[in-house]
mmCIF file of C-alpha atoms in Angstrom:
data_model
loop_
_atom_site.group_PDB
_atom_site.id
_atom_site.type_symbol
_atom_site.label_atom_id
_atom_site.label_comp_id
_atom_site.label_asym_id
_atom_site.label_seq_id
_atom_site.Cartn_x
_atom_site.Cartn_y
_atom_site.Cartn_z
ATOM 1 C CA MET A 1 -33.487 -7.600 27.525
ATOM 2 C CA ARG A 2 -33.764 -5.934 30.904
ATOM 3 C CA ARG A 3 -34.056 -2.172 31.105
ATOM 4 C CA GLY A 4 -30.641 -0.558 31.363
ATOM 5 C CA THR A 5 -28.877 -3.521 29.817
ATOM 6 C CA VAL A 6 -26.746 -2.773 26.849
ATOM 7 C CA ARG A 7 -26.007 -5.474 24.321
ATOM 8 C CA ARG A 8 -22.671 -5.227 22.679
ATOM 9 C CA HIS A 9 -22.193 -6.730 19.289
ATOM 10 C CA ARG A 10 -18.607 -7.185 18.265
ATOM 11 C CA VAL A 11 -17.664 -7.814 14.696
ATOM 12 C CA SER A 12 -14.372 -9.618 14.559
ATOM 13 C CA LEU A 13 -12.230 -8.209 11.757
ATOM 14 C CA ALA A 14 -10.225 -11.416 11.867
ATOM 15 C CA ALA A 15 -13.406 -13.478 11.322
ATOM 16 C CA PHE A 16 -14.424 -11.044 8.591
ATOM 17 C CA CYS A 17 -11.103 -11.689 6.813
ATOM 18 C CA ARG A 18 -11.257 -15.458 7.396
ATOM 19 C CA ASN A 19 -14.591 -15.616 5.597
ATOM 20 C CA GLY A 20 -12.982 -14.274 2.464
ATOM 21 C CA LEU A 21 -14.762 -10.946 2.621
ATOM 22 C CA SER A 22 -12.904 -7.738 1.889
ATOM 23 C CA MET A 23 -13.328 -4.245 3.148
ATOM 24 C CA ALA A 24 -14.200 -1.460 0.716
ATOM 25 C CA LYS A 25 -11.851 1.459 0.639
ATOM 26 C CA VAL A 26 -13.251 4.169 2.846
ATOM 27 C CA PHE A 27 -12.676 7.890 3.376
ATOM 28 C CA ILE A 28 -10.768 8.485 6.607
ATOM 29 C CA PRO A 29 -10.464 12.083 7.845
ATOM 30 C CA THR A 30 -6.972 13.380 8.582
ATOM 31 C CA ALA A 31 -5.296 15.972 10.704
ATOM 32 C CA ARG A 32 -2.337 18.073 9.592
ATOM 33 C CA LEU A 33 0.616 17.741 11.966
ATOM 34 C CA GLU A 34 3.199 20.456 12.771
ATOM 35 C CA ASN A 35 5.672 18.868 10.337
ATOM 36 C CA GLY A 36 3.132 19.082 7.514
ATOM 37 C CA SER A 37 2.287 15.386 7.436
ATOM 38 C CA GLU A 38 -1.351 14.258 7.240
ATOM 39 C CA MET A 39 -2.274 11.675 9.862
ATOM 40 C CA GLN A 40 -5.481 9.697 9.812
ATOM 41 C CA LYS A 41 -7.820 10.297 12.714
ATOM 42 C CA LEU A 42 -8.724 6.625 12.760
ATOM 43 C CA SER A 43 -6.304 3.895 13.795
ATOM 44 C CA LEU A 44 -6.703 0.164 13.575
ATOM 45 C CA GLY A 45 -6.334 -1.118 17.171
ATOM 46 C CA LEU A 46 -4.688 -4.493 17.359
ATOM 47 C CA TYR A 47 -5.470 -5.430 20.954
ATOM 48 C CA ASN A 48 -6.638 -9.054 21.274
ATOM 49 C CA VAL A 49 -5.801 -9.895 17.673
ATOM 50 C CA PRO A 50 -4.188 -13.364 17.845
ATOM 51 C CA ARG A 51 -0.755 -13.639 16.293
ATOM 52 C CA ASP A 52 -1.898 -16.060 13.592
ATOM 53 C CA GLN A 53 -4.559 -13.584 12.459
ATOM 54 C CA VAL A 54 -2.548 -10.351 12.529
ATOM 55 C CA LYS A 55 -1.433 -10.451 8.877
ATOM 56 C CA ALA A 56 -5.005 -10.897 7.610
ATOM 57 C CA VAL A 57 -6.280 -8.076 9.840
ATOM 58 C CA VAL A 58 -3.478 -5.641 8.936
ATOM 59 C CA ASP A 59 -3.788 -6.517 5.238
ATOM 60 C CA ALA A 60 -7.563 -5.875 5.362
ATOM 61 C CA GLY A 61 -6.968 -2.538 7.065
ATOM 62 C CA LEU A 62 -4.371 -1.517 4.484
ATOM 63 C CA ALA A 63 -6.708 -2.587 1.642
ATOM 64 C CA ALA A 64 -9.421 -0.387 3.167
ATOM 65 C CA GLY A 65 -7.075 2.567 3.166
ATOM 66 C CA LEU A 66 -6.019 2.597 6.813
ATOM 67 C CA ARG A 67 -2.503 3.821 7.376
ATOM 68 C CA SER A 68 -2.523 4.208 11.158
ATOM 69 C CA PHE A 69 -2.034 1.223 13.482
ATOM 70 C CA ASP A 70 -2.111 0.975 17.257
ATOM 71 C CA SER A 71 -0.430 -1.730 19.328
ATOM 72 C CA ALA A 72 1.650 -2.267 22.469
ATOM 73 C CA SER A 73 4.196 -4.805 23.664
ATOM 74 C CA PHE A 74 1.509 -6.024 26.101
ATOM 75 C CA TYR A 75 -0.656 -7.077 23.143
ATOM 76 C CA ASP A 76 1.945 -9.749 22.370
ATOM 77 C CA ASN A 77 1.645 -9.339 18.600
ATOM 78 C CA GLU A 78 4.030 -6.513 17.712
ATOM 79 C CA VAL A 79 6.384 -8.869 15.883
ATOM 80 C CA GLU A 80 3.593 -10.070 13.604
ATOM 81 C CA VAL A 81 2.330 -6.530 13.032
ATOM 82 C CA GLY A 82 5.842 -5.464 12.033
ATOM 83 C CA GLU A 83 6.119 -8.401 9.648
ATOM 84 C CA ALA A 84 2.767 -7.536 8.016
ATOM 85 C CA LEU A 85 3.740 -3.893 7.541
ATOM 86 C CA ARG A 86 7.204 -4.779 6.178
ATOM 87 C CA SER A 87 5.537 -7.128 3.696
ATOM 88 C CA TRP A 88 3.265 -4.305 2.568
ATOM 89 C CA MET A 89 6.266 -1.971 2.174
ATOM 90 C CA ALA A 90 8.148 -4.632 0.216
ATOM 91 C CA SER A 91 5.333 -4.598 -2.312
ATOM 92 C CA GLY A 92 6.264 -1.011 -3.278
ATOM 93 C CA HIS A 93 4.639 1.149 -0.590
ATOM 94 C CA ASP A 94 6.554 3.752 1.370
ATOM 95 C CA ARG A 95 7.068 3.718 5.149
ATOM 96 C CA SER A 96 6.227 7.443 5.212
ATOM 97 C CA GLU A 97 2.576 6.519 4.509
ATOM 98 C CA LEU A 98 2.279 4.733 7.864
ATOM 99 C CA PHE A 99 1.723 5.929 11.385
ATOM 100 C CA VAL A 100 2.397 3.409 14.139
ATOM 101 C CA THR A 101 1.413 3.978 17.760
ATOM 102 C CA THR A 102 2.720 1.815 20.556
ATOM 103 C CA LYS A 103 2.628 2.238 24.313
ATOM 104 C CA VAL A 104 5.167 1.804 27.059
ATOM 105 C CA TRP A 105 3.372 -0.607 29.369
ATOM 106 C CA THR A 106 3.220 0.001 33.120
ATOM 107 C CA THR A 107 5.613 -2.885 33.770
ATOM 108 C CA ASP A 108 8.197 -1.121 31.579
ATOM 109 C CA LEU A 109 7.884 2.411 32.981
ATOM 110 C CA GLY A 110 11.281 2.191 34.700
ATOM 111 C CA ASP A 111 12.982 0.839 31.594
ATOM 112 C CA PRO A 112 14.088 3.649 29.222
ATOM 113 C CA GLU A 113 14.917 1.114 26.493
ATOM 114 C CA SER A 114 11.356 -0.299 26.226
ATOM 115 C CA ALA A 115 10.264 2.258 23.602
ATOM 116 C CA ALA A 116 13.385 1.521 21.546
ATOM 117 C CA ARG A 117 12.590 -2.218 21.670
ATOM 118 C CA SER A 118 9.082 -1.583 20.373
ATOM 119 C CA ALA A 119 10.466 0.547 17.528
ATOM 120 C CA GLU A 120 12.873 -2.229 16.566
ATOM 121 C CA THR A 121 10.070 -4.813 16.679
ATOM 122 C CA TRP A 122 7.866 -2.769 14.340
ATOM 123 C CA GLY A 123 10.682 -2.370 11.854
ATOM 124 C CA PRO A 124 11.711 0.480 9.586
#
């Protein structure tokens, strides 16, 4: 490797899940919000996660103890993320345990309804 060159190794969580491996539950530090809620300081970013792998990735994150997820309409997988989270809630978990972050993309800045559409896509 040449001097000054940085090698980046990316571990694909989707590949990790596909191989039948599971994540151990981990301690994730939290921050107390003004309303008294505790929010994890670590979110699972879902950029570049293909739609057909979203459920496995979200399920692995939930199994590891993650309760904060980050996406955007631009990622083109919000529907699948919402489905995975609704499935988890249907198994007896409460929505109040989750924090979901989405972004209004630059192409939607002039559209005041774009945030509402994302919220509908994510579900309850």
